[in-house]
CSV table of C-alpha atoms in Angstrom, one decimal:
chain,number,residue,atom,x,y,z
A,1,UNK,CA,-60.3,22.8,46.6
A,2,UNK,CA,-57.4,20.8,48.0
A,3,UNK,CA,-54.1,20.5,46.0
A,4,UNK,CA,-55.0,16.8,45.4
A,5,UNK,CA,-58.2,17.9,43.6
A,6,UNK,CA,-56.4,20.4,41.4
A,7,UNK,CA,-55.2,19.2,38.0
A,8,UNK,CA,-51.5,19.4,37.5
A,9,UNK,CA,-50.7,22.3,35.2
A,10,UNK,CA,-46.9,22.1,35.2
A,11,UNK,CA,-45.5,21.4,31.7
A,12,UNK,CA,-41.8,21.7,32.6
A,13,UNK,CA,-39.6,21.7,35.6
A,14,UNK,CA,-36.3,23.6,35.6
A,15,UNK,CA,-33.7,22.8,38.3
A,16,UNK,CA,-30.9,25.2,38.8
A,17,UNK,CA,-27.8,23.1,39.7
A,18,UNK,CA,-24.9,24.9,38.1
A,19,UNK,CA,-23.4,26.7,41.1
A,20,UNK,CA,-19.9,26.0,42.4
A,21,UNK,CA,-20.8,25.8,46.1
A,22,UNK,CA,-17.4,27.1,47.1
A,23,UNK,CA,-18.5,27.4,50.8
A,24,UNK,CA,-18.8,23.6,50.9
A,25,UNK,CA,-15.0,23.5,50.6
A,26,UNK,CA,-15.3,20.2,48.8
A,27,UNK,CA,-14.4,18.7,45.5
A,28,UNK,CA,-17.8,17.2,45.3
A,29,UNK,CA,-20.3,19.4,43.4
A,30,UNK,CA,-22.6,21.1,45.8
A,31,UNK,CA,-25.8,19.4,44.6
A,32,UNK,CA,-24.2,15.9,44.8
A,33,UNK,CA,-23.7,16.0,48.6
A,34,UNK,CA,-25.9,13.4,50.2
A,35,UNK,CA,-28.3,13.4,53.1
A,36,UNK,CA,-31.0,10.9,54.0
A,37,UNK,CA,-30.2,8.5,51.2
A,38,UNK,CA,-30.2,10.9,48.3
A,39,UNK,CA,-28.2,13.7,46.9
A,40,UNK,CA,-29.5,17.3,47.3
A,41,UNK,CA,-30.4,17.2,43.6
A,42,UNK,CA,-32.1,13.8,44.0
A,43,UNK,CA,-34.3,15.2,46.8
A,44,UNK,CA,-35.4,18.1,44.7
A,45,UNK,CA,-36.2,15.9,41.7
A,46,UNK,CA,-38.1,13.5,43.9
A,47,UNK,CA,-40.2,16.4,45.2
A,48,UNK,CA,-41.0,17.6,41.7
A,49,UNK,CA,-41.6,14.1,40.2
A,50,UNK,CA,-45.3,13.8,41.3
A,51,UNK,CA,-46.1,16.9,39.4
A,52,UNK,CA,-45.8,14.8,36.2
A,53,UNK,CA,-44.1,17.5,34.1
A,54,UNK,CA,-43.6,16.5,30.5
A,55,UNK,CA,-40.1,18.0,30.5
A,56,UNK,CA,-37.4,18.3,33.2
A,57,UNK,CA,-34.3,20.4,32.6
A,58,UNK,CA,-31.3,20.5,35.0
A,59,UNK,CA,-28.9,23.3,34.5
A,60,UNK,CA,-25.4,22.1,35.1
A,61,UNK,CA,-22.1,24.0,35.3
A,62,UNK,CA,-19.5,23.4,38.0
A,63,UNK,CA,-18.6,19.7,38.1
A,64,UNK,CA,-21.0,19.1,35.3
A,65,UNK,CA,-19.5,15.7,34.2
A,66,UNK,CA,-20.2,14.3,37.7
A,67,UNK,CA,-23.7,15.8,37.8
A,68,UNK,CA,-24.6,14.5,34.4
A,69,UNK,CA,-23.4,11.0,35.3
A,70,UNK,CA,-25.5,11.2,38.5
A,71,UNK,CA,-28.5,12.2,36.5
A,72,UNK,CA,-28.2,9.2,34.2
A,73,UNK,CA,-28.6,7.0,37.3
A,74,UNK,CA,-31.3,8.8,39.2
A,75,UNK,CA,-33.3,10.6,36.5
A,76,UNK,CA,-32.5,9.4,33.0
A,77,UNK,CA,-35.4,11.3,31.6
A,78,UNK,CA,-34.1,14.7,32.8
A,79,UNK,CA,-32.2,16.8,30.2
A,80,UNK,CA,-28.9,18.4,31.4
A,81,UNK,CA,-28.2,21.8,30.0
A,82,UNK,CA,-24.8,23.4,30.4
A,83,UNK,CA,-24.5,27.0,31.7
A,84,UNK,CA,-21.0,27.7,30.4
A,85,UNK,CA,-20.6,30.9,32.4
A,86,UNK,CA,-22.2,31.1,35.8
A,87,UNK,CA,-23.8,34.6,35.2
A,88,UNK,CA,-26.5,34.3,37.8
A,89,UNK,CA,-29.9,32.6,38.4
A,90,UNK,CA,-31.6,34.6,35.7
A,91,UNK,CA,-29.1,33.6,33.1
A,92,UNK,CA,-29.4,29.9,34.2
A,93,UNK,CA,-33.1,30.0,33.9
A,94,UNK,CA,-32.9,31.6,30.4
A,95,UNK,CA,-30.4,28.8,29.3
A,96,UNK,CA,-32.9,26.2,30.5
A,97,UNK,CA,-35.9,27.8,28.9
A,98,UNK,CA,-34.0,28.1,25.6
A,99,UNK,CA,-33.5,24.3,25.7
A,100,UNK,CA,-37.1,23.5,26.3
A,101,UNK,CA,-39.5,22.5,23.6
A,102,UNK,CA,-42.9,24.3,23.6
A,103,UNK,CA,-44.3,24.2,27.1
A,104,UNK,CA,-47.9,23.3,27.7
A,105,UNK,CA,-48.8,24.7,31.1
A,106,UNK,CA,-46.7,26.5,33.6
A,107,UNK,CA,-43.0,26.1,34.2
A,108,UNK,CA,-41.6,25.4,37.7
A,109,UNK,CA,-38.2,26.8,38.5
A,110,UNK,CA,-36.4,25.5,41.7
A,111,UNK,CA,-32.9,25.5,43.1
A,112,UNK,CA,-31.1,22.2,43.3
A,113,UNK,CA,-29.9,22.6,46.8
A,114,UNK,CA,-33.2,22.4,48.8
A,115,UNK,CA,-33.3,18.9,50.1
A,116,UNK,CA,-36.2,19.5,52.5
A,117,UNK,CA,-38.6,20.6,49.8
A,118,UNK,CA,-41.5,18.2,49.8
A,119,UNK,CA,-43.9,17.2,47.0
A,120,UNK,CA,-46.8,18.4,49.0
A,121,UNK,CA,-45.4,21.9,49.2
A,122,UNK,CA,-44.8,22.1,45.4
A,123,UNK,CA,-48.3,20.6,44.7
A,124,UNK,CA,-49.9,23.4,46.9
A,125,UNK,CA,-47.8,26.0,45.2
A,126,UNK,CA,-48.9,24.9,41.7
A,127,UNK,CA,-52.5,24.7,42.9
A,128,UNK,CA,-52.4,28.2,44.3
A,129,UNK,CA,-50.9,29.4,41.1
A,130,UNK,CA,-53.7,27.9,39.0
A,131,UNK,CA,-56.5,29.0,41.3
A,132,UNK,CA,-55.4,32.7,41.6
A,133,UNK,CA,-54.7,33.1,37.9
A,134,UNK,CA,-51.4,34.8,38.5
A,135,UNK,CA,-48.8,35.1,35.7
A,136,UNK,CA,-46.1,34.1,38.3
A,137,UNK,CA,-46.3,32.7,41.8
A,138,UNK,CA,-43.4,32.7,44.2
A,139,UNK,CA,-43.0,30.3,47.1
A,140,UNK,CA,-42.5,32.2,50.4
A,141,UNK,CA,-41.9,31.4,54.0
A,142,UNK,CA,-42.4,33.1,57.3
A,143,UNK,CA,-39.3,32.9,59.4
A,144,UNK,CA,-38.4,34.1,62.9
A,145,UNK,CA,-35.1,35.6,61.7
A,146,UNK,CA,-35.1,37.0,58.1
A,147,UNK,CA,-31.6,38.4,58.3
A,148,UNK,CA,-29.9,38.2,54.9
A,149,UNK,CA,-33.0,37.0,53.0
A,150,UNK,CA,-35.1,38.8,50.4
A,151,UNK,CA,-38.3,40.2,51.8
A,152,UNK,CA,-41.7,39.8,50.1
A,153,UNK,CA,-43.5,43.1,49.7
A,154,UNK,CA,-47.3,42.8,49.1
A,155,UNK,CA,-50.0,45.3,48.4
A,156,UNK,CA,-53.3,45.6,50.3
A,157,UNK,CA,-54.9,42.8,48.3
A,158,UNK,CA,-52.1,40.4,49.0
A,159,UNK,CA,-50.5,40.5,45.5
A,160,UNK,CA,-46.7,40.5,45.5
A,161,UNK,CA,-45.2,43.8,44.5
A,162,UNK,CA,-41.5,43.1,44.9
A,163,UNK,CA,-38.7,41.0,46.4
A,164,UNK,CA,-36.4,43.4,48.2
A,165,UNK,CA,-33.0,42.3,49.2
A,166,UNK,CA,-31.9,43.2,52.7
A,167,UNK,CA,-29.2,45.6,51.6
A,168,UNK,CA,-31.9,47.6,49.7
A,169,UNK,CA,-34.6,47.4,52.3
A,170,UNK,CA,-35.8,50.3,54.4
A,171,UNK,CA,-36.6,49.8,58.1
A,172,UNK,CA,-40.2,48.9,57.5
A,173,UNK,CA,-39.3,46.3,54.8
A,174,UNK,CA,-36.6,44.8,57.0
A,175,UNK,CA,-39.3,44.2,59.6
A,176,UNK,CA,-41.1,41.9,57.2
A,177,UNK,CA,-40.7,38.2,58.1
A,178,UNK,CA,-42.1,36.7,54.9
A,179,UNK,CA,-39.1,35.9,52.7
A,180,UNK,CA,-38.4,34.6,49.2
A,181,UNK,CA,-37.9,30.8,49.0
A,182,UNK,CA,-36.4,30.8,45.5
A,183,UNK,CA,-39.1,28.6,44.0
A,184,UNK,CA,-41.3,30.0,41.2
A,185,UNK,CA,-44.1,28.7,39.0
A,186,UNK,CA,-45.3,30.8,36.1
A,187,UNK,CA,-46.5,31.1,32.5
A,188,UNK,CA,-43.6,29.8,30.4
A,189,UNK,CA,-44.0,32.4,27.7
A,190,UNK,CA,-44.2,35.3,30.1
A,191,UNK,CA,-41.2,34.2,32.1
A,192,UNK,CA,-39.2,33.5,28.9
A,193,UNK,CA,-39.9,37.0,27.6
A,194,UNK,CA,-39.1,38.7,30.9
A,195,UNK,CA,-35.8,36.9,31.1
A,196,UNK,CA,-34.7,38.6,27.9
A,197,UNK,CA,-35.1,42.0,29.7
A,198,UNK,CA,-33.2,41.1,32.8
A,199,UNK,CA,-30.0,43.1,33.1
A,200,UNK,CA,-26.7,42.6,34.9
A,201,UNK,CA,-26.2,46.1,36.3
A,202,UNK,CA,-25.5,45.1,39.8
A,203,UNK,CA,-22.4,44.7,42.0
A,204,UNK,CA,-22.0,41.0,41.0
A,205,UNK,CA,-22.5,41.7,37.3
A,206,UNK,CA,-25.1,38.9,37.2
A,207,UNK,CA,-28.6,38.4,36.0
A,208,UNK,CA,-31.0,37.7,38.9
A,209,UNK,CA,-34.2,35.6,38.6
A,210,UNK,CA,-35.9,37.8,41.1
A,211,UNK,CA,-35.8,40.6,38.6
A,212,UNK,CA,-38.4,38.7,36.5
A,213,UNK,CA,-40.9,39.3,39.2
A,214,UNK,CA,-40.3,43.1,39.2
A,215,UNK,CA,-40.5,43.2,35.4
A,216,UNK,CA,-43.8,41.4,35.3
A,217,UNK,CA,-45.3,43.7,38.1
A,218,UNK,CA,-44.1,46.7,36.1
A,219,UNK,CA,-45.9,45.3,33.1
A,220,UNK,CA,-49.1,45.3,35.1
A,221,UNK,CA,-49.2,41.5,35.4
A,222,UNK,CA,-50.5,39.9,38.6
A,223,UNK,CA,-47.8,38.1,40.7
A,224,UNK,CA,-48.8,36.0,43.7
A,225,UNK,CA,-47.0,34.5,46.7
A,226,UNK,CA,-47.8,31.2,48.4
A,227,UNK,CA,-46.5,30.6,51.9
A,228,UNK,CA,-45.0,27.2,52.7
A,229,UNK,CA,-46.7,25.5,55.6
A,230,UNK,CA,-43.3,24.6,57.0
A,231,UNK,CA,-40.5,27.1,56.5
A,232,UNK,CA,-37.9,24.3,56.7
A,233,UNK,CA,-39.1,23.1,53.3
A,234,UNK,CA,-37.4,26.2,51.8
A,235,UNK,CA,-34.0,25.9,53.4
A,236,UNK,CA,-31.0,25.5,51.1
A,237,UNK,CA,-27.5,24.2,51.8
A,238,UNK,CA,-24.5,26.5,51.5
A,239,UNK,CA,-21.8,24.9,53.7
A,240,UNK,CA,-21.2,21.8,55.8
A,241,UNK,CA,-22.8,23.3,58.9
A,242,UNK,CA,-26.1,23.9,57.0
A,243,UNK,CA,-25.8,20.4,55.4
A,244,UNK,CA,-25.6,18.9,58.9
A,245,UNK,CA,-28.6,20.9,60.1
A,246,UNK,CA,-30.6,19.8,57.1
A,247,UNK,CA,-29.6,16.2,57.7
A,248,UNK,CA,-30.9,16.4,61.2
A,249,UNK,CA,-34.2,18.0,60.2
A,250,UNK,CA,-34.8,15.4,57.5
A,251,UNK,CA,-34.0,12.6,59.9
A,252,UNK,CA,-36.4,14.0,62.5
A,253,UNK,CA,-39.1,14.1,59.9
A,254,UNK,CA,-38.5,10.5,58.8
A,255,UNK,CA,-38.5,9.2,62.4
A,256,UNK,CA,-41.6,11.2,63.3
A,257,UNK,CA,-43.4,9.6,60.4
A,258,UNK,CA,-42.2,6.1,61.4
A,259,UNK,CA,-43.3,6.5,65.0
A,260,UNK,CA,-46.7,7.9,64.0
A,261,UNK,CA,-47.0,4.7,61.9
A,262,UNK,CA,-46.3,2.4,64.9
A,263,UNK,CA,-42.5,1.9,64.7
A,264,UNK,CA,-40.7,1.8,68.0
A,265,UNK,CA,-37.7,4.2,67.9
A,266,UNK,CA,-36.1,3.9,71.3
A,267,UNK,CA,-33.8,6.9,70.9
A,268,UNK,CA,-34.5,9.3,68.0
A,269,UNK,CA,-31.3,11.3,68.7
A,270,UNK,CA,-29.0,8.4,67.8
A,271,UNK,CA,-31.2,6.6,65.2
A,272,UNK,CA,-30.7,7.5,61.5
A,273,UNK,CA,-33.0,6.3,58.7
A,274,UNK,CA,-32.9,7.2,55.0
A,275,UNK,CA,-36.0,8.5,53.2
A,276,UNK,CA,-35.6,5.4,51.0
A,277,UNK,CA,-36.0,2.9,53.8
A,278,UNK,CA,-39.2,1.1,54.6
A,279,UNK,CA,-39.9,0.1,58.2
A,280,UNK,CA,-43.1,-1.7,59.2
A,281,UNK,CA,-45.2,-1.0,62.3
A,282,UNK,CA,-44.1,-2.8,65.5
A,283,UNK,CA,-40.5,-3.0,64.4
A,284,UNK,CA,-38.1,-1.9,67.0
A,285,UNK,CA,-35.1,0.4,66.3
A,286,UNK,CA,-32.6,0.6,69.2
A,287,UNK,CA,-30.1,3.4,69.8
A,288,UNK,CA,-27.2,3.6,67.4
A,289,UNK,CA,-29.1,2.1,64.5
A,290,UNK,CA,-28.5,3.3,60.9
A,291,UNK,CA,-30.8,2.1,58.1
A,292,UNK,CA,-29.6,3.2,54.7
A,293,UNK,CA,-30.5,2.8,51.0
A,294,UNK,CA,-33.2,0.4,50.0
A,295,UNK,CA,-33.4,-1.4,53.4
A,296,UNK,CA,-36.7,-2.9,54.5
A,297,UNK,CA,-37.5,-4.0,58.1
A,298,UNK,CA,-40.6,-6.1,58.6
A,299,UNK,CA,-43.0,-6.1,61.5
A,300,UNK,CA,-41.7,-7.4,64.9
A,301,UNK,CA,-38.1,-7.2,63.8
A,302,UNK,CA,-35.5,-5.7,66.2
A,303,UNK,CA,-32.5,-3.8,64.9
A,304,UNK,CA,-29.7,-2.5,67.1
A,305,UNK,CA,-28.3,-1.3,69.2
A,306,UNK,CA,-25.3,-0.1,67.2
A,307,UNK,CA,-26.2,-1.7,63.9
A,308,UNK,CA,-25.8,-0.4,60.3
A,309,UNK,CA,-27.9,-1.9,57.5
A,310,UNK,CA,-27.3,-0.9,53.9
A,311,UNK,CA,-29.7,-2.1,51.2
A,312,UNK,CA,-30.8,-5.1,53.4
A,313,UNK,CA,-34.0,-7.0,54.0
A,314,UNK,CA,-34.9,-7.9,57.5
A,315,UNK,CA,-37.8,-10.4,57.9
A,316,UNK,CA,-40.6,-10.5,60.4
A,317,UNK,CA,-39.4,-11.2,63.9
A,318,UNK,CA,-35.8,-11.2,63.0
A,319,UNK,CA,-33.0,-9.6,65.2
A,320,UNK,CA,-29.8,-7.8,64.2
A,321,UNK,CA,-27.6,-6.7,67.2
A,322,UNK,CA,-24.4,-4.7,67.0
A,323,UNK,CA,-23.7,-5.7,63.4
A,324,UNK,CA,-22.9,-4.3,60.0
A,325,UNK,CA,-24.9,-5.7,57.0
A,326,UNK,CA,-24.8,-4.8,53.4
A,327,UNK,CA,-27.0,-6.2,50.5
A,328,UNK,CA,-28.0,-9.1,52.8
A,329,UNK,CA,-31.3,-10.8,53.5
A,330,UNK,CA,-32.1,-11.8,57.1
A,331,UNK,CA,-35.0,-14.1,57.0
A,332,UNK,CA,-38.0,-14.3,59.4
A,333,UNK,CA,-37.0,-15.1,63.0
A,334,UNK,CA,-33.3,-15.2,62.0
A,335,UNK,CA,-30.7,-13.7,64.4
A,336,UNK,CA,-27.5,-11.8,63.7
A,337,UNK,CA,-24.8,-10.7,66.0
A,338,UNK,CA,-23.5,-9.3,68.1
A,339,UNK,CA,-20.4,-8.1,66.2
A,340,UNK,CA,-21.2,-9.8,62.9
A,341,UNK,CA,-20.4,-8.6,59.3
A,342,UNK,CA,-22.9,-9.7,56.7
A,343,UNK,CA,-21.4,-8.9,53.3
A,344,UNK,CA,-23.3,-8.7,49.9
A,345,UNK,CA,-25.0,-11.9,48.8
A,346,UNK,CA,-25.7,-13.2,52.3
A,347,UNK,CA,-29.1,-14.8,52.7
A,348,UNK,CA,-30.3,-16.3,56.0
A,349,UNK,CA,-33.3,-18.6,56.0
A,350,UNK,CA,-36.1,-18.7,58.6
A,351,UNK,CA,-34.7,-19.1,62.1
A,352,UNK,CA,-31.1,-19.1,60.9
A,353,UNK,CA,-28.3,-17.7,63.1
A,354,UNK,CA,-25.1,-15.8,62.5
A,355,UNK,CA,-23.6,-15.2,65.9
A,356,UNK,CA,-20.7,-13.3,67.4
A,357,UNK,CA,-17.7,-12.3,65.3
A,358,UNK,CA,-18.8,-14.0,62.2
A,359,UNK,CA,-18.2,-12.7,58.6
A,360,UNK,CA,-20.3,-14.0,55.7
A,361,UNK,CA,-20.2,-13.3,52.0
A,362,UNK,CA,-22.3,-14.7,49.1
A,363,UNK,CA,-23.7,-17.5,51.3
A,364,UNK,CA,-27.1,-19.1,51.7
A,365,UNK,CA,-27.8,-20.3,55.2
A,366,UNK,CA,-30.7,-22.7,55.4
A,367,UNK,CA,-33.7,-22.7,57.7
A,368,UNK,CA,-32.6,-23.3,61.3
A,369,UNK,CA,-28.9,-23.5,60.5
A,370,UNK,CA,-26.3,-21.8,62.7
A,371,UNK,CA,-22.9,-20.2,62.4
A,372,UNK,CA,-22.6,-19.3,66.1
A,373,UNK,CA,-19.3,-17.6,66.4
A,374,UNK,CA,-15.8,-16.7,65.3
A,375,UNK,CA,-16.1,-18.0,61.7
A,376,UNK,CA,-15.7,-16.9,58.1
A,377,UNK,CA,-18.3,-18.2,55.6
A,378,UNK,CA,-17.8,-17.2,52.0
A,379,UNK,CA,-19.2,-18.5,48.7
A,380,UNK,CA,-21.2,-21.3,50.2
A,381,UNK,CA,-24.6,-23.0,50.5
A,382,UNK,CA,-25.6,-24.4,53.9
A,383,UNK,CA,-28.7,-26.6,54.1
A,384,UNK,CA,-31.3,-26.9,56.8
A,385,UNK,CA,-30.6,-27.6,60.5
A,386,UNK,CA,-26.8,-27.6,60.2
A,387,UNK,CA,-24.3,-26.2,62.7
A,388,UNK,CA,-20.9,-24.7,61.8
A,389,UNK,CA,-18.5,-25.0,64.8
A,390,UNK,CA,-16.5,-22.1,66.2
A,391,UNK,CA,-13.5,-20.8,64.3
A,392,UNK,CA,-14.5,-22.6,61.1
A,393,UNK,CA,-13.1,-21.0,57.9
A,394,UNK,CA,-14.6,-21.6,54.4
A,395,UNK,CA,-11.4,-21.4,52.4
A,396,UNK,CA,-12.9,-20.0,49.2
A,397,UNK,CA,-10.1,-18.2,47.5
A,398,UNK,CA,-7.0,-19.8,45.9
A,399,UNK,CA,-5.4,-16.5,45.0
A,400,UNK,CA,-6.9,-16.3,41.5
A,401,UNK,CA,-10.5,-17.7,41.7
A,402,UNK,CA,-13.3,-18.0,44.2
A,403,UNK,CA,-14.7,-21.5,44.8
A,404,UNK,CA,-17.9,-22.8,46.3
A,405,UNK,CA,-18.6,-25.0,49.4
A,406,UNK,CA,-21.8,-27.0,49.8
A,407,UNK,CA,-22.9,-28.1,53.3
A,408,UNK,CA,-25.9,-30.4,53.3
A,409,UNK,CA,-28.8,-30.7,55.7
A,410,UNK,CA,-28.2,-31.5,59.4
A,411,UNK,CA,-24.5,-31.4,59.1
A,412,UNK,CA,-22.2,-30.9,62.1
A,413,UNK,CA,-18.9,-29.1,61.2
A,414,UNK,CA,-16.5,-29.4,64.1
A,415,UNK,CA,-14.7,-26.4,65.6
A,416,UNK,CA,-11.6,-25.1,63.9
A,417,UNK,CA,-12.4,-26.8,60.6
A,418,UNK,CA,-10.9,-25.6,57.4
A,419,UNK,CA,-13.2,-26.3,54.4
A,420,UNK,CA,-11.0,-25.9,51.3
A,421,UNK,CA,-13.3,-25.2,48.4
A,422,UNK,CA,-14.5,-26.6,46.1
A,423,UNK,CA,-15.8,-29.2,48.5
A,424,UNK,CA,-19.1,-30.8,49.6
A,425,UNK,CA,-20.1,-32.1,53.0
A,426,UNK,CA,-23.1,-34.4,52.5
A,427,UNK,CA,-26.4,-34.6,54.4
A,428,UNK,CA,-26.0,-35.7,58.0
A,429,UNK,CA,-22.2,-35.8,57.9
A,430,UNK,CA,-19.8,-34.6,60.6
A,431,UNK,CA,-16.3,-33.2,60.5
A,432,UNK,CA,-13.9,-33.7,63.3
A,433,UNK,CA,-12.6,-30.6,65.1
A,434,UNK,CA,-9.4,-29.2,63.8
A,435,UNK,CA,-9.7,-30.9,60.4
A,436,UNK,CA,-8.6,-29.5,57.0
A,437,UNK,CA,-11.3,-30.9,54.7
A,438,UNK,CA,-10.0,-31.0,51.1
A,439,UNK,CA,-12.2,-33.9,49.8
A,440,UNK,CA,-15.9,-34.4,49.7
A,441,UNK,CA,-17.4,-36.0,52.9
A,442,UNK,CA,-20.2,-38.4,51.9
A,443,UNK,CA,-23.6,-38.3,53.6
A,444,UNK,CA,-23.5,-39.7,57.1
A,445,UNK,CA,-19.7,-39.9,57.2
A,446,UNK,CA,-17.2,-38.4,59.6
A,447,UNK,CA,-14.5,-36.4,57.9
A,448,UNK,CA,-11.2,-36.5,59.8
A,449,UNK,CA,-8.2,-34.6,58.4
A,450,UNK,CA,-5.7,-33.7,61.0
A,451,UNK,CA,-2.2,-34.6,62.3
A,452,UNK,CA,-1.9,-37.3,64.9
A,453,UNK,CA,-1.3,-36.2,68.4
A,454,UNK,CA,1.9,-37.4,70.2
A,455,UNK,CA,2.5,-36.9,73.9
A,456,UNK,CA,6.2,-36.7,74.9
A,457,UNK,CA,6.1,-37.8,78.6
A,458,UNK,CA,8.4,-36.0,81.0
A,459,UNK,CA,9.4,-33.4,78.5
A,460,UNK,CA,8.7,-30.4,80.8
A,461,UNK,CA,10.7,-31.8,83.7
A,462,UNK,CA,13.8,-32.4,81.4
A,463,UNK,CA,13.6,-29.4,79.2
A,464,UNK,CA,12.1,-26.8,81.6
A,465,UNK,CA,13.4,-27.8,85.1
A,466,UNK,CA,12.7,-25.5,88.0
A,467,UNK,CA,9.9,-23.7,86.2
A,468,UNK,CA,6.4,-23.4,87.8
A,469,UNK,CA,5.2,-25.8,85.0
A,470,UNK,CA,7.7,-28.4,86.0
A,471,UNK,CA,6.9,-28.1,89.7
A,472,UNK,CA,3.2,-28.4,88.9
A,473,UNK,CA,3.8,-31.5,86.8
A,474,UNK,CA,5.9,-33.1,89.5
A,475,UNK,CA,3.3,-32.4,92.1
A,476,UNK,CA,0.7,-34.0,89.9
A,477,UNK,CA,2.9,-37.1,89.5
A,478,UNK,CA,4.3,-36.5,86.1
A,479,UNK,CA,7.3,-38.7,85.6
A,480,UNK,CA,10.5,-37.3,84.1
A,481,UNK,CA,11.6,-40.3,82.0
A,482,UNK,CA,8.5,-42.2,81.0
A,483,UNK,CA,8.5,-43.2,77.3
A,484,UNK,CA,6.5,-41.1,74.9
A,485,UNK,CA,3.1,-42.3,73.9
A,486,UNK,CA,0.7,-41.5,71.2
A,487,UNK,CA,-2.9,-40.5,71.9
A,488,UNK,CA,-4.8,-41.0,68.6
A,489,UNK,CA,-8.2,-39.8,67.4
A,490,UNK,CA,-11.2,-41.7,68.4
A,491,UNK,CA,-11.7,-44.6,66.1
A,492,UNK,CA,-8.2,-44.3,64.6
A,493,UNK,CA,-5.8,-47.4,64.4
A,494,UNK,CA,-3.1,-47.8,67.1
A,495,UNK,CA,0.3,-46.3,66.3
A,496,UNK,CA,3.8,-46.9,67.6
A,497,UNK,CA,5.1,-44.6,70.4
A,498,UNK,CA,7.8,-42.0,69.8
A,499,UNK,CA,11.3,-43.0,70.9
A,500,UNK,CA,13.3,-39.8,70.5
A,501,UNK,CA,11.5,-37.6,73.0
A,502,UNK,CA,14.0,-34.8,72.8
A,503,UNK,CA,13.6,-34.6,69.1
A,504,UNK,CA,9.8,-34.6,69.5
A,505,UNK,CA,10.0,-31.8,72.0
A,506,UNK,CA,11.8,-29.6,69.4
A,507,UNK,CA,9.1,-30.0,66.8
């Protein structure tokens, strides 16, 4: 019978998350360190969730306020129980069981710092426990180097007789490569009763959960052991080095699953994808790509190189190159980058473009519209088929409030335009390059808002004599004393020439 065919028999899950984690050398509680898009505690809870336990208890202690606040966000149904004094794993389990209501079925006890633990492994453990009729079943792992780990001692029938710590093991026991993974499933009443008999007569003066196994064996009860198919599932995190190693293993697993499903990962060593990310087959992830949070990437989309997406949606056939995006939507066939920054609230329609060195925030860019380069677009709506010229700034903030800019369909905004919100540029309108637009531009109109140009003839020859510029001007036939003339904007009325060229030159 496969684990999927075995009815779930877990009535309660107990997660031990009260430890200080001093070797992390961090003010962050150990179980709140994050890898792969979740906290260590979040990964453990996610692995246990498919078991469908009626009750979940998380034992908290060190940093309990932060851990409890975290629980309200990721697992509001879980009950935090405080272990006031950290007197060992056995004491923590007893505190948890005291807080549980009557348990129907078995109780699963697991450490909160095992992020690689998978739901499949727990399901198989529970199935093995139910099939073998054991009072307690411990998860074990075969490892190449068991140094420092508790050895699993079995009898001739395969039943577990004891967990022997390395310091207490004889040479034959030290040669055993099957070790305790620290995950247990057992009869709740039997475990609860055995915990009342666990002593603290050891060097640490603590109550150990492993002693429950010995007590039950001494009572003549049958204890089983289930080997994890992948020993990595059982690995915990005690310091930053181990945390980094677990992060790499988890990422390798995620990328392996994606590639098996048809995702193109050009360089797995430099590509990082959270477990919470969804990438469709035939998407391409180039080197240096990081996909985090609730990001989704559709089929045919190309991300990277050197791009970070946090909680983003990338549509089919879209492209994001060397850019950072957060809480943004990149529509089908839209393009982003290189070197763009899409901030929260950015939505690009089909075929839209945000080009090089562009920053956007809270903006809707319509189908086929373009913001090609060197621009800031904030708090705006841009219609279909419009083009925003280089170095355009949507001036959305007056120092107190944010204001909105509306750009219609098929608008042409000239380069170096300042759009001072609130302002609307109507359908089919243009703005002249270098304009500061403070008033609405009607549909089909040209908005011109810039100072008139004045050319002061001969200024270089008089004010910068002997310079390379003056020599070049003289060689080109530039006169030294011609009257100053105005060169106006196309379509603007004629204006009088400047008369005080020296004064003009100082402006």
